[in-house]
Amino acid sequence: MKSELIVDVQQKEISIALTEDSRLVSLQKESRNIAYAVGDLYLAKVRKLMPGLNAAFVDVGYDKDAFLHYLDLGSHFMAYSGFMKEALADPKKIPSPANFKPKEEIPKQGSISQVLSQGQHLLVQIAKEPISSKGPRLTTEISFTGRFMVLIPFAEKISISSKIKSTEEKIRLRQLIGSIKPKGFGVIVRTSAENKRVAELNHEMRTLVKCWEDSIAKMQRSKPAALIFEEESRAVSVIRDLFSSSFESIYVNDKETMEQIQNYVALIAPERKDIVKLYAKEMPIFDHFSITRQIKSSFGKTVSFKSGAYIIIEHTEALHVVDVNSGNRSKATNDQETNALEVNLRAADEIARQLRLRDMGGIIVIDFIDMNKAEHRQTLYDHMREVMANDRARHNILPLSKFGLMQITRQRVRPALDIATSETCPSCFGKGEIQPSLLFTDKLEEKLDYLVNNLKVNKFTMYIHPFVDAYVKKGLLSLYGKWRRRFGRGFKVVADESLAFLEYKVIDPTGKTIDLKEESDMQSSQSKSGSKIKNRDKEEN
């Protein structure tokens, strides 16, 4: 299977698309100034204890207090607590976790008020990003994730990934990690460590220990609430988790981000660093790789798949509901049972893709088309388990109930990705009336004149819808040629599939958007809408 990673770096956000055989299977969008990402460490302060919830609300600087449950304190909280007291008492000395041997575990049925107090300072890690109206969820069981292993302070246990099947390899890794691991640290060995040399593992071990030591030193100099350790950039963290031998190319449209990714790939797989490539063409990177088109067709309430069948996806606060419909299938058979099975199997393929694509978590309830035969229901259940085997998020699938419903629970770490595929009219701004579309090119010419002669901006790129771009550039004596002769050749007009039909945007050489929306654009549509309402009032009176 051919896998490619496409990274689109914009001024305000970064979008990362994973394709398998050119088909979009995962999409992540992150604000470039995002805070409270999973894995980040904060020096926080206990704001309030909630014995009824057996939890505490903790101030990490977010609008809503973060949530720390008693069970998220971790099994080694007593050793952690002793370490924190000594580290905060003497900022000039970094204590070693080896001096705080794992003590008795806190009882599972204990109370939060027995181990925490209001105003107490804690080093916490983000376990879940803020979702909806909820603040981040925290844990005091600190961990540092690398390519080959996860380092856990205050633990001594060495755990090996269950996906490593060879008994000999498990024994080798356990002995090797035991010989290079500092005292006071536990390690989870990841699947990617299989058959790796001791030098590679030892280098990453030292890097993770250095991250821990630097974090403690920074914590001793800080006051809550303060960011102590920040996870790597989203692009690098995705590669860390997903990188495999099946990756053929990684395309990035930003030089700085490309160098970050290239340095990381060179660290973990020096022989493959050449697969990281800089995309420098004028066409938007997602348009070039047909990502924009797939986003438009894959998101939204209704998603179609083969032979006219479709699924409807609804989101609620508590769960996601998926309804499978056969539609007007062109290949429908005379046998209703066989037809239902075929639609359900194809729907299972699409639903498994949608779960990864939208990063849907929590409870998912799927209403498949009813099937009378037990063997068909079992076939569908087995097929769903098979197509979700590649899903990295923890999940659990239950067989179909007697009502034909399948229930899936899937790990939820960050909010589900919900992209609106409907477009607000850029000409009337949702008012219902627009200026004649034939005059849109005149409006573009006015904007170019305003940019060049009023704002004195000579170098920029104007993005427009592909249909408008084709019209502007048609023929030898095209409008585009006329504009360049009039306003100079410092600007370019480029097609962008993500834009609506009569929408445009202008980007300067630094990548910043130039806002050209004038008051007259809003007022013209509003005045038309207002006059229409007045005419209605006159008619009614």
GROMACS .gro file of N, CA and C in nm, residues 210-315:
model
  318
  210LYS      N    1   1.692   1.355   2.909
  210LYS     CA    2   1.730   1.497   2.904
  210LYS      C    3   1.604   1.585   2.902
  211CYS      N    4   1.500   1.543   2.832
  211CYS     CA    5   1.374   1.618   2.831
  211CYS      C    6   1.316   1.627   2.972
  212TRP      N    7   1.325   1.518   3.047
  212TRP     CA    8   1.275   1.517   3.184
  212TRP      C    9   1.355   1.613   3.272
  213GLU      N   10   1.487   1.606   3.262
  213GLU     CA   11   1.573   1.692   3.345
  213GLU      C   12   1.552   1.840   3.311
  214ASP      N   13   1.540   1.872   3.182
  214ASP     CA   14   1.517   2.011   3.142
  214ASP      C   15   1.381   2.060   3.191
  215SER      N   16   1.282   1.972   3.190
  215SER     CA   17   1.148   2.010   3.236
  215SER      C   18   1.147   2.041   3.385
  216ILE      N   19   1.216   1.960   3.463
  216ILE     CA   20   1.220   1.984   3.608
  216ILE      C   21   1.294   2.114   3.639
  217ALA      N   22   1.405   2.139   3.567
  217ALA     CA   23   1.480   2.263   3.588
  217ALA      C   24   1.394   2.385   3.555
  218LYS      N   25   1.316   2.376   3.449
  218LYS     CA   26   1.228   2.488   3.412
  218LYS      C   27   1.115   2.503   3.514
  219MET      N   28   1.062   2.391   3.563
  219MET     CA   29   0.955   2.395   3.663
  219MET      C   30   1.001   2.468   3.789
  220GLN      N   31   1.126   2.444   3.830
  220GLN     CA   32   1.178   2.506   3.952
  220GLN      C   33   1.194   2.657   3.939
  221ARG      N   34   1.202   2.705   3.815
  221ARG     CA   35   1.216   2.849   3.793
  221ARG      C   36   1.083   2.917   3.764
  222SER      N   37   0.974   2.841   3.758
  222SER     CA   38   0.845   2.894   3.714
  222SER      C   39   0.745   2.903   3.827
  223LYS      N   40   0.636   2.975   3.800
  223LYS     CA   41   0.523   2.985   3.890
  223LYS      C   42   0.397   2.942   3.815
  224PRO      N   43   0.304   2.878   3.884
  224PRO     CA   44   0.183   2.834   3.814
  224PRO      C   45   0.095   2.953   3.774
  225ALA      N   46   0.019   2.943   3.660
  225ALA     CA   47   0.021   2.831   3.569
  225ALA      C   48   0.125   2.859   3.460
  226ALA      N   49   0.211   2.760   3.430
  226ALA     CA   50   0.319   2.782   3.335
  226ALA      C   51   0.338   2.657   3.250
  227LEU      N   52   0.362   2.680   3.121
  227LEU     CA   53   0.394   2.569   3.030
  227LEU      C   54   0.538   2.527   3.054
  228ILE      N   55   0.558   2.400   3.086
  228ILE     CA   56   0.691   2.349   3.120
  228ILE      C   57   0.753   2.275   3.002
  229PHE      N   58   0.677   2.192   2.937
  229PHE     CA   59   0.730   2.113   2.825
  229PHE      C   60   0.623   2.106   2.718
  230GLU      N   61   0.663   2.134   2.594
  230GLU     CA   62   0.567   2.134   2.483
  230GLU      C   63   0.602   2.022   2.388
  231GLU      N   64   0.498   1.948   2.348
  231GLU     CA   65   0.517   1.841   2.251
  231GLU      C   66   0.573   1.899   2.121
  232GLU      N   67   0.633   1.812   2.040
  232GLU     CA   68   0.685   1.855   1.911
  232GLU      C   69   0.572   1.906   1.823
  233SER      N   70   0.607   1.970   1.712
  233SER     CA   71   0.506   2.020   1.620
  233SER      C   72   0.415   1.906   1.576
  234ARG      N   73   0.291   1.943   1.543
  234ARG     CA   74   0.192   1.841   1.508
  234ARG      C   75   0.240   1.753   1.394
  235ALA      N   76   0.303   1.813   1.293
  235ALA     CA   77   0.350   1.735   1.179
  235ALA      C   78   0.452   1.631   1.224
  236VAL      N   79   0.546   1.672   1.310
  236VAL     CA   80   0.650   1.580   1.357
  236VAL      C   81   0.588   1.471   1.444
  237SER      N   82   0.493   1.507   1.531
  237SER     CA   83   0.433   1.407   1.619
  237SER      C   84   0.351   1.305   1.540
  238VAL      N   85   0.286   1.349   1.432
  238VAL     CA   86   0.212   1.254   1.347
  238VAL      C   87   0.308   1.157   1.281
  239ILE      N   88   0.419   1.208   1.232
  239ILE     CA   89   0.518   1.121   1.168
  239ILE      C   90   0.577   1.024   1.269
  240ARG      N   91   0.599   1.072   1.391
  240ARG     CA   92   0.653   0.986   1.497
  240ARG      C   93   0.563   0.866   1.520
  241ASP      N   94   0.431   0.888   1.516
  241ASP     CA   95   0.337   0.781   1.544
  241ASP      C   96   0.304   0.696   1.422
  242LEU      N   97   0.312   0.757   1.301
  242LEU     CA   98   0.264   0.687   1.182
  242LEU      C   99   0.375   0.640   1.089
  243PHE      N  100   0.496   0.690   1.106
  243PHE     CA  101   0.602   0.662   1.010
  243PHE      C  102   0.626   0.512   0.996
  244SER      N  103   0.630   0.467   0.872
  244SER     CA  104   0.653   0.326   0.846
  244SER      C  105   0.723   0.311   0.712
  245SER      N  106   0.762   0.189   0.680
  245SER     CA  107   0.832   0.163   0.554
  245SER      C  108   0.743   0.185   0.433
  246SER      N  109   0.610   0.193   0.455
  246SER     CA  110   0.517   0.212   0.343
  246SER      C  111   0.512   0.358   0.298
  247PHE      N  112   0.570   0.449   0.377
  247PHE     CA  113   0.570   0.591   0.339
  247PHE      C  114   0.661   0.610   0.217
  248GLU      N  115   0.604   0.657   0.108
  248GLU     CA  116   0.684   0.683  -0.011
  248GLU      C  117   0.729   0.828  -0.019
  249SER      N  118   0.641   0.920   0.026
  249SER     CA  119   0.675   1.062   0.016
  249SER      C  120   0.607   1.140   0.128
  250ILE      N  121   0.673   1.247   0.169
  250ILE     CA  122   0.613   1.345   0.261
  250ILE      C  123   0.633   1.482   0.196
  251TYR      N  124   0.523   1.544   0.157
  251TYR     CA  125   0.529   1.673   0.088
  251TYR      C  126   0.488   1.784   0.185
  252VAL      N  127   0.567   1.891   0.189
  252VAL     CA  128   0.541   2.005   0.278
  252VAL      C  129   0.556   2.133   0.197
  253ASN      N  130   0.463   2.228   0.218
  253ASN     CA  131   0.469   2.353   0.142
  253ASN      C  132   0.533   2.468   0.220
  254ASP      N  133   0.600   2.436   0.331
  254ASP     CA  134   0.667   2.538   0.411
  254ASP      C  135   0.809   2.489   0.440
  255LYS      N  136   0.909   2.573   0.408
  255LYS     CA  137   1.048   2.529   0.419
  255LYS      C  138   1.089   2.499   0.561
  256GLU      N  139   1.048   2.583   0.657
  256GLU     CA  140   1.086   2.562   0.797
  256GLU      C  141   1.029   2.432   0.851
  257THR      N  142   0.900   2.407   0.824
  257THR     CA  143   0.837   2.282   0.869
  257THR      C  144   0.901   2.162   0.799
  258MET      N  145   0.932   2.178   0.670
  258MET     CA  146   0.996   2.069   0.596
  258MET      C  147   1.130   2.032   0.659
  259GLU      N  148   1.207   2.133   0.703
  259GLU     CA  149   1.337   2.105   0.766
  259GLU      C  150   1.319   2.035   0.900
  260GLN      N  151   1.215   2.073   0.977
  260GLN     CA  152   1.188   2.005   1.104
  260GLN      C  153   1.159   1.857   1.081
  261ILE      N  154   1.073   1.830   0.983
  261ILE     CA  155   1.035   1.692   0.953
  261ILE      C  156   1.156   1.615   0.898
  262GLN      N  157   1.232   1.680   0.812
  262GLN     CA  158   1.349   1.613   0.753
  262GLN      C  159   1.452   1.577   0.860
  263ASN      N  160   1.472   1.668   0.955
  263ASN     CA  161   1.566   1.640   1.064
  263ASN      C  162   1.518   1.522   1.149
  264TYR      N  163   1.386   1.514   1.171
  264TYR     CA  164   1.335   1.405   1.253
  264TYR      C  165   1.347   1.272   1.179
  265VAL      N  166   1.312   1.272   1.049
  265VAL     CA  167   1.325   1.149   0.971
  265VAL      C  168   1.470   1.107   0.963
  266ALA      N  169   1.561   1.204   0.949
  266ALA     CA  170   1.703   1.170   0.946
  266ALA      C  171   1.750   1.108   1.076
  267LEU      N  172   1.683   1.145   1.187
  267LEU     CA  173   1.719   1.090   1.318
  267LEU      C  174   1.672   0.946   1.334
  268ILE      N  175   1.549   0.918   1.288
  268ILE     CA  176   1.492   0.785   1.311
  268ILE      C  177   1.517   0.688   1.195
  269ALA      N  178   1.536   0.743   1.074
  269ALA     CA  179   1.560   0.657   0.957
  269ALA      C  180   1.648   0.733   0.859
  270PRO      N  181   1.779   0.744   0.885
  270PRO     CA  182   1.868   0.826   0.802
  270PRO      C  183   1.863   0.792   0.654
  271GLU      N  184   1.840   0.665   0.623
  271GLU     CA  185   1.840   0.624   0.483
  271GLU      C  186   1.715   0.670   0.408
  272ARG      N  187   1.615   0.724   0.481
  272ARG     CA  188   1.489   0.761   0.417
  272ARG      C  189   1.460   0.911   0.425
  273LYS      N  190   1.558   0.991   0.462
  273LYS     CA  191   1.532   1.134   0.479
  273LYS      C  192   1.497   1.202   0.346
  274ASP      N  193   1.533   1.139   0.233
  274ASP     CA  194   1.507   1.201   0.103
  274ASP      C  195   1.359   1.194   0.064
  275ILE      N  196   1.277   1.121   0.139
  275ILE     CA  197   1.135   1.115   0.104
  275ILE      C  198   1.063   1.244   0.144
  276VAL      N  199   1.126   1.327   0.228
  276VAL     CA  200   1.067   1.456   0.267
  276VAL      C  201   1.100   1.558   0.160
  277LYS      N  202   0.996   1.614   0.097
  277LYS     CA  203   1.016   1.702  -0.018
  277LYS      C  204   0.941   1.833   0.002
  278LEU      N  205   1.000   1.940  -0.047
  278LEU     CA  206   0.938   2.072  -0.041
  278LEU      C  207   0.849   2.091  -0.164
  279TYR      N  208   0.723   2.126  -0.140
  279TYR     CA  209   0.630   2.155  -0.249
  279TYR      C  210   0.632   2.305  -0.274
  280ALA      N  211   0.671   2.347  -0.395
  280ALA     CA  212   0.689   2.490  -0.423
  280ALA      C  213   0.609   2.538  -0.543
  281LYS      N  214   0.510   2.461  -0.587
  281LYS     CA  215   0.431   2.502  -0.703
  281LYS      C  216   0.328   2.607  -0.662
  282GLU      N  217   0.275   2.679  -0.761
  282GLU     CA  218   0.178   2.784  -0.734
  282GLU      C  219   0.044   2.728  -0.689
  283MET      N  220   0.001   2.617  -0.750
  283MET     CA  221  -0.126   2.556  -0.714
  283MET      C  222  -0.124   2.513  -0.568
  284PRO      N  223  -0.232   2.541  -0.489
  284PRO     CA  224  -0.236   2.495  -0.350
  284PRO      C  225  -0.205   2.347  -0.339
  285ILE      N  226  -0.129   2.310  -0.237
  285ILE     CA  227  -0.080   2.172  -0.225
  285ILE      C  228  -0.194   2.071  -0.215
  286PHE      N  229  -0.302   2.105  -0.143
  286PHE     CA  230  -0.415   2.012  -0.131
  286PHE      C  231  -0.489   1.996  -0.263
  287ASP      N  232  -0.491   2.101  -0.346
  287ASP     CA  233  -0.553   2.090  -0.478
  287ASP      C  234  -0.470   1.999  -0.568
  288HIS      N  235  -0.338   2.013  -0.561
  288HIS     CA  236  -0.249   1.934  -0.646
  288HIS      C  237  -0.265   1.784  -0.620
  289PHE      N  238  -0.283   1.747  -0.494
  289PHE     CA  239  -0.294   1.605  -0.459
  289PHE      C  240  -0.440   1.559  -0.443
  290SER      N  241  -0.535   1.641  -0.492
  290SER     CA  242  -0.679   1.608  -0.490
  290SER      C  243  -0.733   1.588  -0.349
  291ILE      N  244  -0.670   1.651  -0.251
  291ILE     CA  245  -0.717   1.641  -0.113
  291ILE      C  246  -0.843   1.726  -0.093
  292THR      N  247  -0.843   1.848  -0.149
  292THR     CA  248  -0.957   1.938  -0.133
  292THR      C  249  -1.084   1.874  -0.184
  293ARG      N  250  -1.077   1.811  -0.301
  293ARG     CA  251  -1.195   1.746  -0.358
  293ARG      C  252  -1.246   1.633  -0.268
  294GLN      N  253  -1.155   1.556  -0.211
  294GLN     CA  254  -1.195   1.446  -0.123
  294GLN      C  255  -1.254   1.499   0.007
  295ILE      N  256  -1.203   1.611   0.058
  295ILE     CA  257  -1.259   1.671   0.179
  295ILE      C  258  -1.403   1.715   0.154
  296LYS      N  259  -1.426   1.779   0.038
  296LYS     CA  260  -1.561   1.827   0.004
  296LYS      C  261  -1.660   1.712  -0.005
  297SER      N  262  -1.615   1.595  -0.055
  297SER     CA  263  -1.706   1.482  -0.076
  297SER      C  264  -1.717   1.391   0.046
  298SER      N  265  -1.619   1.400   0.139
  298SER     CA  266  -1.617   1.304   0.250
  298SER      C  267  -1.673   1.360   0.380
  299PHE      N  268  -1.681   1.493   0.392
  299PHE     CA  269  -1.736   1.552   0.514
  299PHE      C  270  -1.878   1.599   0.487
  300GLY      N  271  -1.945   1.637   0.594
  300GLY     CA  272  -2.084   1.677   0.582
  300GLY      C  273  -2.175   1.570   0.638
  301LYS      N  274  -2.302   1.597   0.640
  301LYS     CA  275  -2.399   1.507   0.701
  301LYS      C  276  -2.419   1.380   0.621
  302THR      N  277  -2.424   1.391   0.488
  302THR     CA  278  -2.448   1.277   0.400
  302THR      C  279  -2.322   1.244   0.322
  303VAL      N  280  -2.283   1.117   0.323
  303VAL     CA  281  -2.165   1.071   0.251
  303VAL      C  282  -2.205   0.955   0.160
  304SER      N  283  -2.184   0.971   0.030
  304SER     CA  284  -2.219   0.866  -0.066
  304SER      C  285  -2.100   0.774  -0.087
  305PHE      N  286  -2.131   0.648  -0.125
  305PHE     CA  287  -2.024   0.557  -0.163
  305PHE      C  288  -2.074   0.476  -0.282
  306LYS      N  289  -2.029   0.357  -0.303
  306LYS     CA  290  -2.049   0.286  -0.429
  306LYS      C  291  -2.196   0.260  -0.461
  307SER      N  292  -2.228   0.267  -0.591
  307SER     CA  293  -2.357   0.224  -0.646
  307SER      C  294  -2.476   0.301  -0.592
  308GLY      N  295  -2.457   0.425  -0.551
  308GLY     CA  296  -2.570   0.507  -0.509
  308GLY      C  297  -2.608   0.495  -0.364
  309ALA      N  298  -2.548   0.405  -0.287
  309ALA     CA  299  -2.579   0.394  -0.144
  309ALA      C  300  -2.511   0.509  -0.069
  310TYR      N  301  -2.559   0.538   0.052
  310TYR     CA  302  -2.504   0.649   0.128
  310TYR      C  303  -2.526   0.627   0.277
  311ILE      N  304  -2.450   0.703   0.357
  311ILE     CA  305  -2.468   0.700   0.502
  311ILE      C  306  -2.496   0.842   0.549
  312ILE      N  307  -2.569   0.853   0.659
  312ILE     CA  308  -2.599   0.981   0.721
  312ILE      C  309  -2.537   0.981   0.859
  313ILE      N  310  -2.456   1.084   0.889
  313ILE     CA  311  -2.384   1.092   1.016
  313ILE      C  312  -2.438   1.209   1.097
  314GLU      N  313  -2.483   1.180   1.218
  314GLU     CA  314  -2.533   1.283   1.309
  314GLU      C  315  -2.446   1.283   1.435
  315HIS      N  316  -2.419   1.403   1.489
  315HIS     CA  317  -2.337   1.416   1.609
  315HIS      C  318  -2.422   1.473   1.722
   0.00000   0.00000   0.00000
